Tab-separated table of C-alpha atoms and ligand atoms in Angstrom:
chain	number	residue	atom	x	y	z
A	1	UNK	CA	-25.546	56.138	-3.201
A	2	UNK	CA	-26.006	53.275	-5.315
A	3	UNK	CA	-26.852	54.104	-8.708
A	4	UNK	CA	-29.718	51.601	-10.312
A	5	UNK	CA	-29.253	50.390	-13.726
A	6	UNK	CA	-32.670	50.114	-15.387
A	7	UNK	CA	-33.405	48.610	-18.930
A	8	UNK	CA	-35.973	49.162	-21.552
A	9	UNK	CA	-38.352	47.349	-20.170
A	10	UNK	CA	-37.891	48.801	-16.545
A	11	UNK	CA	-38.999	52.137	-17.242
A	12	UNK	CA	-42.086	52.623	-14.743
A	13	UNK	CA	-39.692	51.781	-12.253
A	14	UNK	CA	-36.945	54.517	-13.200
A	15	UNK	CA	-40.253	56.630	-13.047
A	16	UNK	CA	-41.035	56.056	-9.466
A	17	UNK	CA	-37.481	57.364	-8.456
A	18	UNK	CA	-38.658	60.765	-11.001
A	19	UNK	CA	-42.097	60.735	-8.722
A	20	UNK	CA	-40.147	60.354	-5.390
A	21	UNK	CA	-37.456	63.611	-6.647
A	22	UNK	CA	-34.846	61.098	-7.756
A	23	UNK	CA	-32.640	61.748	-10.636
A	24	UNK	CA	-32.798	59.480	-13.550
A	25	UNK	CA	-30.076	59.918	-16.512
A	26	UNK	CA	-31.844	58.756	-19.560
A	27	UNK	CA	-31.753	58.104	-23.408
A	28	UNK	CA	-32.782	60.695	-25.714
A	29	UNK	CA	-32.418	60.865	-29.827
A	30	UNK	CA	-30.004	63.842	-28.932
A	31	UNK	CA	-27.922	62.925	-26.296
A	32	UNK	CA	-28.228	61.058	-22.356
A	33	UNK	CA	-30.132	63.871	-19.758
A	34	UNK	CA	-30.247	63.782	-16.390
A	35	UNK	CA	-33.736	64.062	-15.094
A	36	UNK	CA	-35.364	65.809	-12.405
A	37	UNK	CA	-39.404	65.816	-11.398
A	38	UNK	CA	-39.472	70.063	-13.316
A	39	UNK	CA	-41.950	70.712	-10.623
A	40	UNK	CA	-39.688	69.910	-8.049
A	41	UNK	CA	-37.217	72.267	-7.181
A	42	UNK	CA	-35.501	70.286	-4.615
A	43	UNK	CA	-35.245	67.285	-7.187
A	44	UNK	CA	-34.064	70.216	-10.177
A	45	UNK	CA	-31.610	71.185	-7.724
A	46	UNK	CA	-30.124	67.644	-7.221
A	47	UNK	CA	-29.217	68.048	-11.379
A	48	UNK	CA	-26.903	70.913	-10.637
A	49	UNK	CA	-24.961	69.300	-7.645
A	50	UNK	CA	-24.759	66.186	-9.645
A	51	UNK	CA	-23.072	67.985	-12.203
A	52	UNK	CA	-21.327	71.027	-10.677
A	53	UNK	CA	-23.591	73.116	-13.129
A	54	UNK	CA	-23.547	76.269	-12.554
A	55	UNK	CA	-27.034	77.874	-10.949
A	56	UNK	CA	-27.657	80.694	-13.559
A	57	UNK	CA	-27.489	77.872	-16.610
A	58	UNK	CA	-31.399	76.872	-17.208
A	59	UNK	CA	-32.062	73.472	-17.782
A	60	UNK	CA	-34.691	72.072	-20.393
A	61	UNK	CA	-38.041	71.068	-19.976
A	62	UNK	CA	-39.351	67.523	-21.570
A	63	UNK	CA	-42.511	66.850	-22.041
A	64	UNK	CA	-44.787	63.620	-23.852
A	65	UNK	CA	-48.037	65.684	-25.002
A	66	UNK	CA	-48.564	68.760	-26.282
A	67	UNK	CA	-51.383	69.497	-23.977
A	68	UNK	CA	-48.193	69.319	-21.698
A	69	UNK	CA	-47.154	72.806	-23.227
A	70	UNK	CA	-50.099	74.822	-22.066
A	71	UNK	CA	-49.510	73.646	-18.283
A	72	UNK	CA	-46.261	75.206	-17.952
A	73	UNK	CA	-45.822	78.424	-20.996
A	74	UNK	CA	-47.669	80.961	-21.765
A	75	UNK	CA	-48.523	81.571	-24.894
A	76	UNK	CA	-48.948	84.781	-26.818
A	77	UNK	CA	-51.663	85.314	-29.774
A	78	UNK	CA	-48.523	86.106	-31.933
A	79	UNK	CA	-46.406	83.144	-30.713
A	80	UNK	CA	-49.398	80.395	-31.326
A	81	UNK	CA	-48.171	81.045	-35.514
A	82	UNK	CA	-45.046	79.599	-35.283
A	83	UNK	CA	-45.039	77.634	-32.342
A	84	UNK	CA	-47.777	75.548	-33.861
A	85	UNK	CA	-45.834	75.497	-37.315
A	86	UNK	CA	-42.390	74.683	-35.484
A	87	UNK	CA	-44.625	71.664	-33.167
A	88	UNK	CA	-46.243	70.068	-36.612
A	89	UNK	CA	-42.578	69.905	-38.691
A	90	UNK	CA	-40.594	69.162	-35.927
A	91	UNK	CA	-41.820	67.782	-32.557
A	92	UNK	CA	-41.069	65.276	-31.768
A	93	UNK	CA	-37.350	65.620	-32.309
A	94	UNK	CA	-34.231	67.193	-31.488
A	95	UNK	CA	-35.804	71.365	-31.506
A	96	UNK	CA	-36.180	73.149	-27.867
A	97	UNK	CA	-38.698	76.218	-27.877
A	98	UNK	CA	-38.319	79.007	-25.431
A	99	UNK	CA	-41.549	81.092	-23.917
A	100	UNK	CA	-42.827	82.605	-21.068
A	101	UNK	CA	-43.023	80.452	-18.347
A	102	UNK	CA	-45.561	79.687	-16.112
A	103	UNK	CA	-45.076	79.980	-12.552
A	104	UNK	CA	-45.479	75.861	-11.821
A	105	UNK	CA	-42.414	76.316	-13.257
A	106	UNK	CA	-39.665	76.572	-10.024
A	107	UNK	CA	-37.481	79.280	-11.010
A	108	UNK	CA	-34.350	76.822	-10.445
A	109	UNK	CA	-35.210	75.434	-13.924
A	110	UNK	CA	-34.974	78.403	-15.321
A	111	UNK	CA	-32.566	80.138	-13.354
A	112	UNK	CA	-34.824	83.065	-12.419
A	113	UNK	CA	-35.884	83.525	-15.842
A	114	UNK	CA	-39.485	84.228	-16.887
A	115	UNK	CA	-38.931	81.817	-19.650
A	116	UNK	CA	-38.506	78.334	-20.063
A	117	UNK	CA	-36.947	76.019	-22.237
A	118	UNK	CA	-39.506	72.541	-23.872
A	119	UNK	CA	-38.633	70.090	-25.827
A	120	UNK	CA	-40.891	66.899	-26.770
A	121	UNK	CA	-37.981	64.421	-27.515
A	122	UNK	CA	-38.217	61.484	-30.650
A	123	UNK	CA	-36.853	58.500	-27.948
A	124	UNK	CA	-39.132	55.825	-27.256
A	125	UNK	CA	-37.559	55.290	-23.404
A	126	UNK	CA	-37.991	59.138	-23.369
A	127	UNK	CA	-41.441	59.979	-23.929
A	128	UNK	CA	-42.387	56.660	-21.606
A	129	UNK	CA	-40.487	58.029	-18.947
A	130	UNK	CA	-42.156	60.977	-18.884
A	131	UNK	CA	-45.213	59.667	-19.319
A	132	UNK	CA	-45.271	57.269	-16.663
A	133	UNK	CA	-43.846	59.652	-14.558
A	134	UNK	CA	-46.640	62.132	-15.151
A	135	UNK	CA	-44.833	65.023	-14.662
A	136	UNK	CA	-42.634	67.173	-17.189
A	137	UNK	CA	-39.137	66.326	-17.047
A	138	UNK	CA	-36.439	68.704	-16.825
A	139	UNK	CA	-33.192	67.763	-18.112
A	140	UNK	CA	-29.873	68.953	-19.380
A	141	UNK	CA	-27.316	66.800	-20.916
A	142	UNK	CA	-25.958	63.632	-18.746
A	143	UNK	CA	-22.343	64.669	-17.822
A	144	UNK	CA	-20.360	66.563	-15.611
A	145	UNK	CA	-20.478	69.952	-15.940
A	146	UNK	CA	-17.849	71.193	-19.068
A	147	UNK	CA	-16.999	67.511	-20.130
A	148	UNK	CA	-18.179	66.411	-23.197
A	149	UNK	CA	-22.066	65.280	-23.225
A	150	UNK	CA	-22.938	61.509	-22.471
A	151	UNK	CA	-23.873	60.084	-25.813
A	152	UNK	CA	-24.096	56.046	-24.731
A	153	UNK	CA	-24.206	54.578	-21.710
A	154	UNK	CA	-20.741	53.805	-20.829
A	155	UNK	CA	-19.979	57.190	-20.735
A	156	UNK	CA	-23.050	58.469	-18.246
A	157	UNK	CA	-21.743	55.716	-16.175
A	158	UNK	CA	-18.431	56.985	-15.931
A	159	UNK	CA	-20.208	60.322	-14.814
A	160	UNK	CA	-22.919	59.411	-12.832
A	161	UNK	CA	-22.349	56.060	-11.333
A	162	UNK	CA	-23.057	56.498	-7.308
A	163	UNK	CA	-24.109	60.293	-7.574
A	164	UNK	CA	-27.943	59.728	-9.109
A	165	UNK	CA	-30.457	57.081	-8.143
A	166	UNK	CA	-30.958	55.775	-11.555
A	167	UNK	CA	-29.727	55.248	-15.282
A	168	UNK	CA	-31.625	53.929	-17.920
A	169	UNK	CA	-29.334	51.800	-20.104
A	170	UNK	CA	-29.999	51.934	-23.883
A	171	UNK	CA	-28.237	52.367	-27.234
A	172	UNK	CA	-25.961	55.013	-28.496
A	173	UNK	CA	-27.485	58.153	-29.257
A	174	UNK	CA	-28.377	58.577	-32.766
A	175	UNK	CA	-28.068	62.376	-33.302
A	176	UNK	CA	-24.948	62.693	-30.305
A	177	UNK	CA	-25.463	66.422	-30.289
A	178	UNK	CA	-27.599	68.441	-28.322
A	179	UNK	CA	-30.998	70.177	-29.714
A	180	UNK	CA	-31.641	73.134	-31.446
A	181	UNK	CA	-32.473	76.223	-28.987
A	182	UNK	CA	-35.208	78.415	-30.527
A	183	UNK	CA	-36.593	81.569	-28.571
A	184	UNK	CA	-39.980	82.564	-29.262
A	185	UNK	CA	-40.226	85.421	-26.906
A	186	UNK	CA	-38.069	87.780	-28.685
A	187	UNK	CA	-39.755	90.212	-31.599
A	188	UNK	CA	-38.268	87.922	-34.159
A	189	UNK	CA	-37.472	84.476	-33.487
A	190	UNK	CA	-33.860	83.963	-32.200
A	191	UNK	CA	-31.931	80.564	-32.765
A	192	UNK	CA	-30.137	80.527	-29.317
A	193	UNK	CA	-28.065	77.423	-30.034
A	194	UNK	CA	-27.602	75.377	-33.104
A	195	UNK	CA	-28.163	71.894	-32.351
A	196	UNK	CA	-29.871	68.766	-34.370
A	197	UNK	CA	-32.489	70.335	-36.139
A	198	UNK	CA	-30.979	72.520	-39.175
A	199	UNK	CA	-30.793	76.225	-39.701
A	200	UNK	CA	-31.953	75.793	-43.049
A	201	UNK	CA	-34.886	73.744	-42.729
A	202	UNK	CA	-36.093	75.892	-39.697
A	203	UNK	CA	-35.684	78.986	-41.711
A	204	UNK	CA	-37.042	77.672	-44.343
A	205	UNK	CA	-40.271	77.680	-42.082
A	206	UNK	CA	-39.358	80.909	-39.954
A	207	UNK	CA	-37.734	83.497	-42.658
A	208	UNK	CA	-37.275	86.189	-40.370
A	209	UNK	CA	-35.040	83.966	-38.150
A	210	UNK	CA	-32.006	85.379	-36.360
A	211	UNK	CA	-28.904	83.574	-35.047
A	212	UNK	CA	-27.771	85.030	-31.385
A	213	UNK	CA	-24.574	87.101	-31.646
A	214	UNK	CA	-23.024	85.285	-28.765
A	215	UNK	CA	-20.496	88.326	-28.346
A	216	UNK	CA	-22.754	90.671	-26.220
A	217	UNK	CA	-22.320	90.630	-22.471
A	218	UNK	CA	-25.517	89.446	-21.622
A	219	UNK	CA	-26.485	86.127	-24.134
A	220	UNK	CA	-30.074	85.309	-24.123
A	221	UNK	CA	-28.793	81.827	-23.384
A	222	UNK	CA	-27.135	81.651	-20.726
A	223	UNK	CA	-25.296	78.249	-21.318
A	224	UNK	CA	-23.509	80.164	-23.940
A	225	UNK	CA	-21.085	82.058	-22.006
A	226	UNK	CA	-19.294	78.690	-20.536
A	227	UNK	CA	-16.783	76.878	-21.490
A	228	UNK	CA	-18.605	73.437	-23.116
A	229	UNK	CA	-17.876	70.217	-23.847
A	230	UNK	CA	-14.188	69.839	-23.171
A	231	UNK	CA	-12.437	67.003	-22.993
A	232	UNK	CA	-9.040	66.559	-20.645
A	233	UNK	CA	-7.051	66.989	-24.089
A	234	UNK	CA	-6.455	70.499	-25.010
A	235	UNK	CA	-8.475	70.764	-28.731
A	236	UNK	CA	-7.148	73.299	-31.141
A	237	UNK	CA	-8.914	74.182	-34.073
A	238	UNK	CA	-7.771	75.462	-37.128
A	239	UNK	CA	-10.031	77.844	-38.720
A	240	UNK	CA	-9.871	77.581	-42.655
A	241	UNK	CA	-7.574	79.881	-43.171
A	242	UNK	CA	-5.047	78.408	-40.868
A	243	UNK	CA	-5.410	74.576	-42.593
A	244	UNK	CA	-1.631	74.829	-43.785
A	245	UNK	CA	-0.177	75.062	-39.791
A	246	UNK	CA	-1.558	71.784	-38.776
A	247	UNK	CA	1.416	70.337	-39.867
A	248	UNK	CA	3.836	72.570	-38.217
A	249	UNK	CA	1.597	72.082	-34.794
A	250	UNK	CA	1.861	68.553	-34.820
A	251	UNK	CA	5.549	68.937	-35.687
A	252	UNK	CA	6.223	70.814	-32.665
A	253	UNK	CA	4.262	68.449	-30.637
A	254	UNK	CA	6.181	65.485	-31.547
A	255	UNK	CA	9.585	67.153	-30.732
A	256	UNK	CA	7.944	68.232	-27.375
A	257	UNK	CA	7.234	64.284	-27.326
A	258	UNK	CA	3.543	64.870	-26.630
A	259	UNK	CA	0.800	62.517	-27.171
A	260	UNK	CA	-1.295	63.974	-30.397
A	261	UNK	CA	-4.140	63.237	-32.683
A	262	UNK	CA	-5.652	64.591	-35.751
A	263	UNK	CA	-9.145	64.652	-36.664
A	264	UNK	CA	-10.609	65.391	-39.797
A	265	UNK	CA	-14.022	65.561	-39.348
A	266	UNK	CA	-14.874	65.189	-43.404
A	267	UNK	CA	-13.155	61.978	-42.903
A	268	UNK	CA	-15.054	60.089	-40.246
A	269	UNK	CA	-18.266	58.485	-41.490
A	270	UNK	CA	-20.977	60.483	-38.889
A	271	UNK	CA	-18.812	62.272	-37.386
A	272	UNK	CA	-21.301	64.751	-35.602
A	273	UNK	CA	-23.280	61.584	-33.519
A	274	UNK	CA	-19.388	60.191	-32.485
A	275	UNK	CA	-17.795	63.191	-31.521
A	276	UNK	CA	-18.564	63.218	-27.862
A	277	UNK	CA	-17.378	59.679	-27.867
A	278	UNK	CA	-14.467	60.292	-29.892
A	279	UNK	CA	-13.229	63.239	-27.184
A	280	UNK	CA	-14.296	60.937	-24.280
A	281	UNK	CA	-12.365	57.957	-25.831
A	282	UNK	CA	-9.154	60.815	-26.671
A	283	UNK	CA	-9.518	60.968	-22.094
A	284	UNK	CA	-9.050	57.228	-22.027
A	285	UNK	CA	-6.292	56.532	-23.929
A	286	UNK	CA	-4.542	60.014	-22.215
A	287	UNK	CA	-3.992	61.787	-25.387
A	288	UNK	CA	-3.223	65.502	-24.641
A	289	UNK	CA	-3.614	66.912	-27.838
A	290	UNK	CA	-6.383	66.622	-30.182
A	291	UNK	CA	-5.913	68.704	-33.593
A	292	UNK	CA	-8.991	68.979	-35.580
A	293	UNK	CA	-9.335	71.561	-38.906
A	294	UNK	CA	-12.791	73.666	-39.359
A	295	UNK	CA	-15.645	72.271	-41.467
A	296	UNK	CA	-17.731	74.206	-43.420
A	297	UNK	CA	-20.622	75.374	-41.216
A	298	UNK	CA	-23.507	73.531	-43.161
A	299	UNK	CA	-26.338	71.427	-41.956
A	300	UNK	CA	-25.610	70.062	-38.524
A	301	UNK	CA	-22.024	71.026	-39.099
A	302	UNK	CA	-23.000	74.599	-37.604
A	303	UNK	CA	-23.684	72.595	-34.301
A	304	UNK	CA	-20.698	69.929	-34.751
A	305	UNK	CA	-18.634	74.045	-34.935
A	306	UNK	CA	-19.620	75.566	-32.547
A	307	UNK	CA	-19.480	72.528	-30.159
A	308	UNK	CA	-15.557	72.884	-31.199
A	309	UNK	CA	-15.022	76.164	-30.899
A	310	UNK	CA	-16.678	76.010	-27.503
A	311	UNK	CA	-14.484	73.291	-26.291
A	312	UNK	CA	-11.106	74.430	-28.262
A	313	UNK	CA	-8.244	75.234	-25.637
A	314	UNK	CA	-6.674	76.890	-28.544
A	315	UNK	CA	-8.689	78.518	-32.328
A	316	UNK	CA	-5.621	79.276	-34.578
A	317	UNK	CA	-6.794	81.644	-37.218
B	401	AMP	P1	-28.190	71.497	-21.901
B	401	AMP	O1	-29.468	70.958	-21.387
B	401	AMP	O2	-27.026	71.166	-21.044
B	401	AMP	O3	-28.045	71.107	-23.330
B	401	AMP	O4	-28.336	73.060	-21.882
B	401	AMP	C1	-29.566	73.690	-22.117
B	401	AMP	C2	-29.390	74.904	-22.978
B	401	AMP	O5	-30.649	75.570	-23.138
B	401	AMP	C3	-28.425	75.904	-22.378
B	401	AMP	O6	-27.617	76.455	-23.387
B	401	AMP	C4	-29.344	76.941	-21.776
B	401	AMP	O7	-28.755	78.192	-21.656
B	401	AMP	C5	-30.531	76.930	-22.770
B	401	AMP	N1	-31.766	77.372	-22.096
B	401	AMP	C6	-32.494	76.690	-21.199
B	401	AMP	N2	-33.519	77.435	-20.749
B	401	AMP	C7	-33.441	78.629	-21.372
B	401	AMP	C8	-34.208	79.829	-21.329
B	401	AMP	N3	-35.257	79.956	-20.527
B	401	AMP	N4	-33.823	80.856	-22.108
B	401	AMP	C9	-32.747	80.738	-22.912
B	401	AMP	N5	-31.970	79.629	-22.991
B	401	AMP	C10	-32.306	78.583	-22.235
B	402	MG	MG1	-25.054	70.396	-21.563
């Protein structure tokens, strides 16, 4: 297949392919998706061939309006609170909202679910997309299944090129981590995955908020049980505690004459947008090892963590 390469000003026709049950990989504040026509479940299933996802991981669903919402969730009495306080602080921007779907909704999006995922995203090329494609656009992040999402377009390219019918080529991704999962079904709200919109400022607006224990068997999300975001490199993380055996690691690793780096996240000027790139980049240049030490979970450092933990080979403790 021969992948088109669209710019910014060739949107409406990147939205024809989304009409016709093309995929389109796309810019978002958050990171690249790979878009699908979310009524279509042929076109939704294209996604998960394209990126060897596996069929019981839901994908997200993006919309331009909030009218958009009503057409494809239902919406409790009790839900319609925060919802609409969540929608007014934070849409658009980088915060997905689980509810009940509705049953326009294929179930392939939501991987037999009753719920779906929405998310109205703060990306110019976005929200035109969608728009001109008048349809709701699922999407999960650009990249091959496990690897590390596709933050700029290089990287989707790598991915993607001959496998989708489109990419729309645009800047790097200002937040380069994924959104913020919130469910809204559950008795008290339940932050499924951190992600670019804060724990802090969203409890700030939801006190009873919960964080998923991502330890029972079943996770309300189910992207949570796989292994995420890897690179080729193995990454091993050093929890706090363990700080003082970096330098022993690396000193084994240099006998062992493998190729090495260290990170330190508190060291690299935005290090949460250019971590994808940085792992990606580690591929490249056939590093093996990649030693990084634990930040303090703070802010969008509780998403930059458990991004690392997800894609560690190795969490010394
Ligand atoms: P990605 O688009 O690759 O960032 O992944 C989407 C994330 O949203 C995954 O972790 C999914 O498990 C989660 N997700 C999508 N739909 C639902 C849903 N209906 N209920 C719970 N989690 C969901
Ligand atoms: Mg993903």
């Amino acid at each position: 297949m021969i992948t088109k390469i669209f710019n910014q000003k060739q949107i409406k026709k990147a939205a024809k392919l989304i009409k016709k049950g093309e995929l389109v990989a796309f810019p978002t504040e958050t990171v690249y998706g790979l878009g699908a026509n979310a009524f279509d479940s042929n076109a939704v299933k294209k996604i998960f061939i394209a990126k060897g996802r596996p069929y019981d991981n839901p994908l997200i669903v993006h919309i331009a309006k909030k009218e958009q919402l009503n057409e494809i969730a239902k919406i409790s009495k009790k839900q319609k609170k925060n919802l609409n306080k969540l929608i007014q602080k934070f849409w658009p921007g980088p915060l997905t909202i689980v509810l009940k779907k509705k049953n326009v909704i294929p179930k392939e999006v939501s991987a037999g679910l009753d719920s779906v995922a929405i998310r109205m995203p703060n990306h110019r090329i976005a929200l035109n997309l969608i728009k001109y494609s008048k349809v709701p656009i699922a999407a999960p992040s650009a990249n091959i299944s496990g690897k590390p999402s596709g933050t700029c377009f290089q990287d989707v390219y790598d991915d993607f090129n001959g496998k989708i019918a489109g990419i729309i080529k645009s800047n790097e991704c200002k937040i380069g981590l994924e959104s913020t999962v919130i469910d809204l079904t559950t008795k008290n709200p339940l932050l499924l995955r951190p992600g670019g919109t804060d724990f802090e400022s969203l409890k700030k607006l939801l006190p009873n908020l919960k964080i998923a224990s991502e330890k029972s068997n079943k996770p309300k999300s189910p992207g949570m049980k796989y292994k995420h975001y890897s690179p080729d490199a193995k990454v091993i993380l050093f929890e706090k505690t363990a700080k003082s055996k970096i330098k022993d690691f690396s000193n084994k690793l240099k006998k062992e004459n493998k190729s090495f780096i260290l990170i330190n996240p508190k060291k690299i000027k935005n290090f949460p947008r250019k971590m994808f790139r940085i792992f990606r980049n580690c591929d490249r240049k056939k590093i093996e090892y990649v030693l990084i030490p634990a930040v303090e979970e703070r802010g969008i450092y509780l998403a930059v963590m458990n991004r690392l933990r997800k894609s560690s080979s190795k969490i010394i403790k």
